Each structure stands twice: as structure tokens, then as C-alpha cells.
PDB file of C-alpha atoms in Angstrom:
ATOM      1  CA  GLY Q  16      36.690 -11.611 -19.233  1.00 79.00           C
ATOM      2  CA  ASP Q  17      33.440 -13.538 -18.639  1.00 88.00           C
ATOM      3  CA  LYS Q  18      35.261 -16.586 -17.272  1.00 90.00           C
ATOM      4  CA  ALA Q  19      37.379 -14.451 -14.939  1.00 91.00           C
ATOM      5  CA  PHE Q  20      34.291 -12.633 -13.646  1.00 93.00           C
ATOM      6  CA  ALA Q  21      32.393 -15.909 -13.145  1.00 92.00           C
ATOM      7  CA  GLN Q  22      35.378 -17.358 -11.254  1.00 92.00           C
ATOM      8  CA  PHE Q  23      35.591 -14.230  -9.088  1.00 93.00           C
ATOM      9  CA  LEU Q  24      31.903 -14.511  -8.149  1.00 90.00           C
ATOM     10  CA  THR Q  25      32.244 -18.231  -7.434  1.00 91.00           C
ATOM     11  CA  ASP Q  26      35.225 -17.562  -5.146  1.00 92.00           C
ATOM     12  CA  GLU Q  27      33.332 -14.770  -3.331  1.00 88.00           C
ATOM     13  CA  ILE Q  28      30.361 -17.065  -2.695  1.00 86.00           C
ATOM     14  CA  LYS Q  29      32.684 -19.769  -1.313  1.00 88.00           C
ATOM     15  CA  GLU Q  30      34.330 -17.250   1.049  1.00 84.00           C
ATOM     16  CA  GLU Q  31      30.956 -15.975   2.262  1.00 80.00           C
ATOM     17  CA  LYS Q  32      29.797 -19.536   2.974  1.00 81.00           C
ATOM     18  CA  LYS Q  33      32.962 -20.170   5.024  1.00 81.00           C
ATOM     19  CA  ILE Q  34      32.221 -17.248   7.368  1.00 75.00           C
ATOM     20  CA  GLN Q  35      28.469 -17.859   7.460  1.00 74.00           C
ATOM     21  CA  LYS Q  36      27.319 -18.054  11.096  1.00 76.00           C
ATOM     22  CA  HIS Q  37      23.974 -19.790  10.612  1.00 73.00           C
ATOM     23  CA  LYS Q  38      23.636 -22.678   8.200  1.00 74.00           C
ATOM     24  CA  SER Q  39      19.833 -22.691   8.284  1.00 76.00           C
ATOM     25  CA  LEU Q  40      17.077 -20.146   8.682  1.00 74.00           C
ATOM     26  CA  PRO Q  41      15.645 -19.555  12.157  1.00 75.00           C
ATOM     27  CA  LYS Q  42      12.236 -21.017  12.938  1.00 80.00           C
ATOM     28  CA  VAL Q  43       9.368 -18.565  12.473  1.00 82.00           C
ATOM     29  CA  SER Q  44       6.784 -18.549  15.251  1.00 84.00           C
ATOM     30  CA  GLY Q  45       3.272 -17.139  15.434  1.00 86.00           C
ATOM     31  CA  GLY Q  46       1.659 -19.230  12.718  1.00 89.00           C
ATOM     32  CA  TRP Q  47       3.625 -17.746   9.804  1.00 93.00           C
ATOM     33  CA  GLU Q  48       4.421 -19.937   6.803  1.00 92.00           C
ATOM     34  CA  LEU Q  49       7.804 -19.234   5.195  1.00 91.00           C
ATOM     35  CA  GLU Q  50       8.537 -19.617   1.487  1.00 91.00           C
ATOM     36  CA  VAL Q  51      12.077 -18.973   0.230  1.00 90.00           C
ATOM     37  CA  HIS Q  52      13.099 -18.667  -3.420  1.00 91.00           C
ATOM     38  CA  GLY Q  53      16.796 -17.774  -3.609  1.00 87.00           C
ATOM     39  CA  THR Q  54      17.161 -14.325  -2.064  1.00 89.00           C
ATOM     40  CA  GLU Q  55      13.414 -13.648  -1.904  1.00 93.00           C
ATOM     41  CA  ALA Q  56      11.335 -14.666   1.098  1.00 92.00           C
ATOM     42  CA  LYS Q  57       7.609 -14.593   1.724  1.00 94.00           C
ATOM     43  CA  LEU Q  58       5.864 -14.880   5.081  1.00 94.00           C
ATOM     44  CA  VAL Q  59       2.154 -15.745   4.954  1.00 95.00           C
ATOM     45  CA  ARG Q  60      -0.380 -15.848   7.769  1.00 95.00           C
ATOM     46  CA  LYS Q  61      -4.154 -16.234   7.738  1.00 93.00           C
ATOM     47  CA  ILE Q  62      -6.022 -14.783  10.684  1.00 91.00           C
ATOM     48  CA  ALA Q  63      -9.569 -13.552  11.369  1.00 89.00           C
ATOM     49  CA  GLY Q  64     -10.712 -13.472   7.739  1.00 89.00           C
ATOM     50  CA  GLU Q  65      -7.514 -11.869   6.449  1.00 93.00           C
ATOM     51  CA  LYS Q  66      -4.462 -13.128   4.625  1.00 93.00           C
ATOM     52  CA  ILE Q  67      -1.305 -11.182   5.444  1.00 94.00           C
ATOM     53  CA  THR Q  68       1.762 -11.548   3.245  1.00 94.00           C
ATOM     54  CA  VAL Q  69       5.181 -10.002   3.905  1.00 95.00           C
ATOM     55  CA  THR Q  70       7.615 -10.229   0.984  1.00 94.00           C
ATOM     56  CA  PHE Q  71      11.258  -9.156   0.963  1.00 93.00           C
ATOM     57  CA  ASN Q  72      14.491  -9.713  -0.949  1.00 92.00           C
ATOM     58  CA  ILE Q  73      17.808  -9.690   0.910  1.00 89.00           C
ATOM     59  CA  ASN Q  74      19.868  -8.539  -2.089  1.00 88.00           C
ATOM     60  CA  ASN Q  75      21.485  -5.150  -1.413  1.00 82.00           C
ATOM     61  CA  SER Q  76      20.041  -5.055   2.117  1.00 83.00           C
ATOM     62  CA  ILE Q  77      23.197  -4.202   4.099  1.00 81.00           C
ATOM     63  CA  PRO Q  78      23.276  -0.429   4.659  1.00 72.00           C
ATOM     64  CA  PRO Q  79      26.248   1.090   2.777  1.00 69.00           C
ATOM     65  CA  SER Q  80      27.504   3.002   5.822  1.00 60.00           C
ATOM     66  CA  ALA Q  81      27.747  -0.196   7.903  1.00 50.00           C
ATOM     67  CA  ASP Q  82      29.578  -2.026   5.132  1.00 48.00           C
ATOM     68  CA  GLU Q  83      32.083   0.821   4.591  1.00 52.00           C
ATOM     69  CA  GLU Q  84      32.778   1.281   8.322  1.00 52.00           C
ATOM     70  CA  THR Q  85      33.431  -2.435   8.714  1.00 50.00           C
ATOM     71  CA  GLN Q  86      36.144  -2.466   6.059  1.00 52.00           C
ATOM     72  CA  GLU Q  87      37.819   0.813   7.075  1.00 54.00           C
ATOM     73  CA  GLU Q  88      37.862   0.481  10.867  1.00 57.00           C
ATOM     74  CA  GLN Q  89      38.594  -3.226  11.244  1.00 53.00           C
ATOM     75  CA  LYS Q  90      42.005  -4.179  12.606  1.00 57.00           C
ATOM     76  CA  PRO Q  91      43.683  -7.269  11.090  1.00 55.00           C
ATOM     77  CA  ASP Q  92      43.201  -9.556  14.112  1.00 56.00           C
ATOM     78  CA  GLU Q  93      39.778  -8.174  15.085  1.00 62.00           C
ATOM     79  CA  GLN Q  94      36.633 -10.260  14.603  1.00 64.00           C
ATOM     80  CA  GLU Q  95      34.188  -8.919  12.037  1.00 64.00           C
ATOM     81  CA  PRO Q  96      31.152  -7.223  13.602  1.00 66.00           C
ATOM     82  CA  ASP Q  97      27.670  -8.551  12.857  1.00 70.00           C
ATOM     83  CA  LEU Q  98      26.024  -6.987   9.844  1.00 73.00           C
ATOM     84  CA  THR Q  99      22.300  -6.396   9.952  1.00 80.00           C
ATOM     85  CA  SER Q 100      20.226  -6.922   6.841  1.00 83.00           C
ATOM     86  CA  THR Q 101      17.474  -4.333   6.461  1.00 88.00           C
ATOM     87  CA  PRO Q 102      15.633  -5.195   3.255  1.00 91.00           C
ATOM     88  CA  ASN Q 103      12.774  -3.205   1.832  1.00 91.00           C
ATOM     89  CA  PHE Q 104       9.587  -5.209   2.280  1.00 94.00           C
ATOM     90  CA  VAL Q 105       5.981  -5.233   1.135  1.00 93.00           C
ATOM     91  CA  VAL Q 106       3.009  -6.072   3.370  1.00 94.00           C
ATOM     92  CA  GLU Q 107      -0.198  -7.148   1.638  1.00 93.00           C
ATOM     93  CA  VAL Q 108      -3.478  -7.475   3.527  1.00 94.00           C
ATOM     94  CA  ILE Q 109      -6.329  -9.268   1.801  1.00 92.00           C
ATOM     95  CA  LYS Q 110      -9.746  -9.511   3.456  1.00 89.00           C
ATOM     96  CA  ASP Q 111     -11.667 -12.638   2.438  1.00 85.00           C
ATOM     97  CA  ASP Q 112     -14.743 -10.698   1.320  1.00 83.00           C
ATOM     98  CA  THR Q 113     -13.082  -8.022  -0.871  1.00 82.00           C
ATOM     99  CA  LYS Q 114     -11.504  -7.796  -4.304  1.00 83.00           C
ATOM    100  CA  GLN Q 115      -8.903  -5.245  -3.199  1.00 85.00           C
ATOM    101  CA  THR Q 116      -5.546  -5.772  -1.489  1.00 88.00           C
ATOM    102  CA  LEU Q 117      -4.102  -3.153   0.856  1.00 90.00           C
ATOM    103  CA  VAL Q 118      -0.415  -2.851  -0.040  1.00 90.00           C
ATOM    104  CA  LEU Q 119       2.142  -1.206   2.264  1.00 91.00           C
ATOM    105  CA  ASP Q 120       5.561  -0.577   0.713  1.00 92.00           C
ATOM    106  CA  CYS Q 121       8.057  -0.352   3.605  1.00 92.00           C
ATOM    107  CA  HIS Q 122      11.733   0.368   4.114  1.00 89.00           C
ATOM    108  CA  TYR Q 123      14.256   1.080   6.848  1.00 85.00           C
ATOM    109  CA  PRO Q 124      15.554   4.658   6.660  1.00 81.00           C
ATOM    110  CA  GLU Q 125      19.359   4.749   6.323  1.00 72.00           C
ATOM    111  CA  ASP Q 126      19.756   7.055   9.300  1.00 65.00           C
ATOM    112  CA  GLU Q 127      18.090   4.461  11.575  1.00 54.00           C
ATOM    113  CA  VAL Q 128      20.375   1.502  10.809  1.00 49.00           C
ATOM    114  CA  GLY Q 129      24.028   0.632  10.721  1.00 48.00           C
ATOM    115  CA  HIS Q 130      25.231   2.798  13.627  1.00 49.00           C
ATOM    116  CA  GLU Q 131      27.327   0.634  15.913  1.00 52.00           C
ATOM    117  CA  GLY Q 132      27.354   1.584  19.589  1.00 50.00           C
ATOM    118  CA  GLU Q 133      23.989   3.302  19.438  1.00 54.00           C
ATOM    119  CA  GLU Q 134      20.758   1.794  20.625  1.00 58.00           C
ATOM    120  CA  GLU Q 135      19.364  -0.359  17.845  1.00 55.00           C
ATOM    121  CA  SER Q 136      16.080   0.674  16.305  1.00 57.00           C
ATOM    122  CA  ASP Q 137      13.540  -1.625  14.693  1.00 58.00           C
ATOM    123  CA  ILE Q 138      11.714   1.345  13.214  1.00 81.00           C
ATOM    124  CA  PHE Q 139      10.740   1.103   9.571  1.00 86.00           C
ATOM    125  CA  THR Q 140       8.898   3.544   7.367  1.00 87.00           C
ATOM    126  CA  ILE Q 141       5.799   2.939   5.275  1.00 88.00           C
ATOM    127  CA  GLN Q 142       6.796   4.607   2.027  1.00 88.00           C
ATOM    128  CA  GLU Q 143       3.632   4.057  -0.024  1.00 88.00           C
ATOM    129  CA  VAL Q 144       0.114   2.788   0.508  1.00 88.00           C
ATOM    130  CA  SER Q 145      -2.112   1.515  -2.288  1.00 87.00           C
ATOM    131  CA  PHE Q 146      -5.076  -0.672  -3.111  1.00 86.00           C
ATOM    132  CA  GLN Q 147      -4.464  -3.242  -5.812  1.00 85.00           C
ATOM    133  CA  PRO Q 148      -6.841  -5.788  -7.352  1.00 82.00           C
ATOM    134  CA  THR Q 149      -6.601  -9.098  -5.479  1.00 83.00           C
ATOM    135  CA  GLY Q 150      -5.008 -11.867  -7.521  1.00 76.00           C
ATOM    136  CA  GLU Q 151      -3.170  -9.584  -9.953  1.00 70.00           C
ATOM    137  CA  SER Q 152       0.492 -10.537 -10.160  1.00 68.00           C
ATOM    138  CA  GLU Q 153       1.564  -7.122 -11.480  1.00 71.00           C
ATOM    139  CA  TRP Q 154       0.623  -3.925  -9.728  1.00 67.00           C
ATOM    140  CA  LYS Q 155      -1.092  -1.395 -11.900  1.00 68.00           C
ATOM    141  CA  ASP Q 156       0.236   2.135 -12.045  1.00 70.00           C
ATOM    142  CA  THR Q 157      -3.306   3.282 -12.803  1.00 68.00           C
ATOM    143  CA  ASN Q 158      -4.436   2.399  -9.270  1.00 72.00           C
ATOM    144  CA  TYR Q 159      -4.243   5.126  -6.677  1.00 75.00           C
ATOM    145  CA  THR Q 160      -1.025   5.079  -4.668  1.00 78.00           C
ATOM    146  CA  LEU Q 161      -0.346   7.451  -1.796  1.00 79.00           C
ATOM    147  CA  ASN Q 162       3.189   8.437  -0.908  1.00 81.00           C
ATOM    148  CA  THR Q 163       3.195   8.735   2.883  1.00 80.00           C
ATOM    149  CA  ASP Q 164       5.409  11.855   2.880  1.00 77.00           C
ATOM    150  CA  SER Q 165       2.190  13.810   2.491  1.00 71.00           C
ATOM    151  CA  LEU Q 166       0.477  12.232   5.526  1.00 71.00           C
ATOM    152  CA  ASP Q 167       0.348  13.830   8.963  1.00 70.00           C
ATOM    153  CA  TRP Q 168       1.496  11.679  11.883  1.00 63.00           C
TER     154      TRP Q 168
END
């Protein structure tokens, strides 16, 4: 069973690479440095005494409704529509003179993405806001975190 599953995954990866449109990542402008480790990416920029980091992982980032519609509605000789990846992402803002990092946990609401024929929206939602100690690799659950559902616009 393990060998069959491994072979299945290997074949799937080969098929995905065959239909891949872009063989390399696009260039990032605006002074951002890009680090990529497998499916995880990190954008880093230093500006005006602050270090801003945006981290995201593309695994499971295709909205389920877009993926289902593609398979069900596609005719045999029709070209596959573009799929848009909408990964959850984390923005960290560190001021040079503080020991706290402002952390914004963000996501794209499902009702805003994956609707073909409608005007595309780049709107994302800040799900949680917290302050974490700068330099800590693991976030502490003991630090105050605010779920933004309770915030007024």
C-alpha cells in the first residue's frame, strides 16, 4: 500500500509539473527580499526603523469551491481556467527600538475568492492581532491575542 501511494503522489507531481505555466517565481519589486523553503515563502523588508515580514504557505490554498467547479463544469476539449492561490498569511512588524512584535494573522474569506465571472477582489481579513516577544520562534498562548470579530470597523 505504501509503495502504491508513493507512486501515485509521484505521478501526480509529474502531471502538475507538465501543466505548470510558470517555471520560476515572478520578480518581487519594492525592496522585498524573498526566501522560499518548499511550499513556505517569506517576504522581508526593512523600512524607516521597522522590519516587516510576510509569511505564507501555499499548501491547501486553492479555495475548495473553485477546485470543485473546475472539475465539474469543464468540457473535455476546454482549457483549464486559472486557479488562484489564496493562502493564509502572517504579517509581523518589528520596530527597531522595541522588544515586541505586532503580529497580524490574515486570511482570504471563502466568499471573496473563487467566483469566476465576478469582479476579482484582493480583500483579505485580519483574523487576529497580537503582540509577541521579538526573537521568539514560537508564539506564546499566554500573550494577549485579539480576535478581530469583536472590533468595530
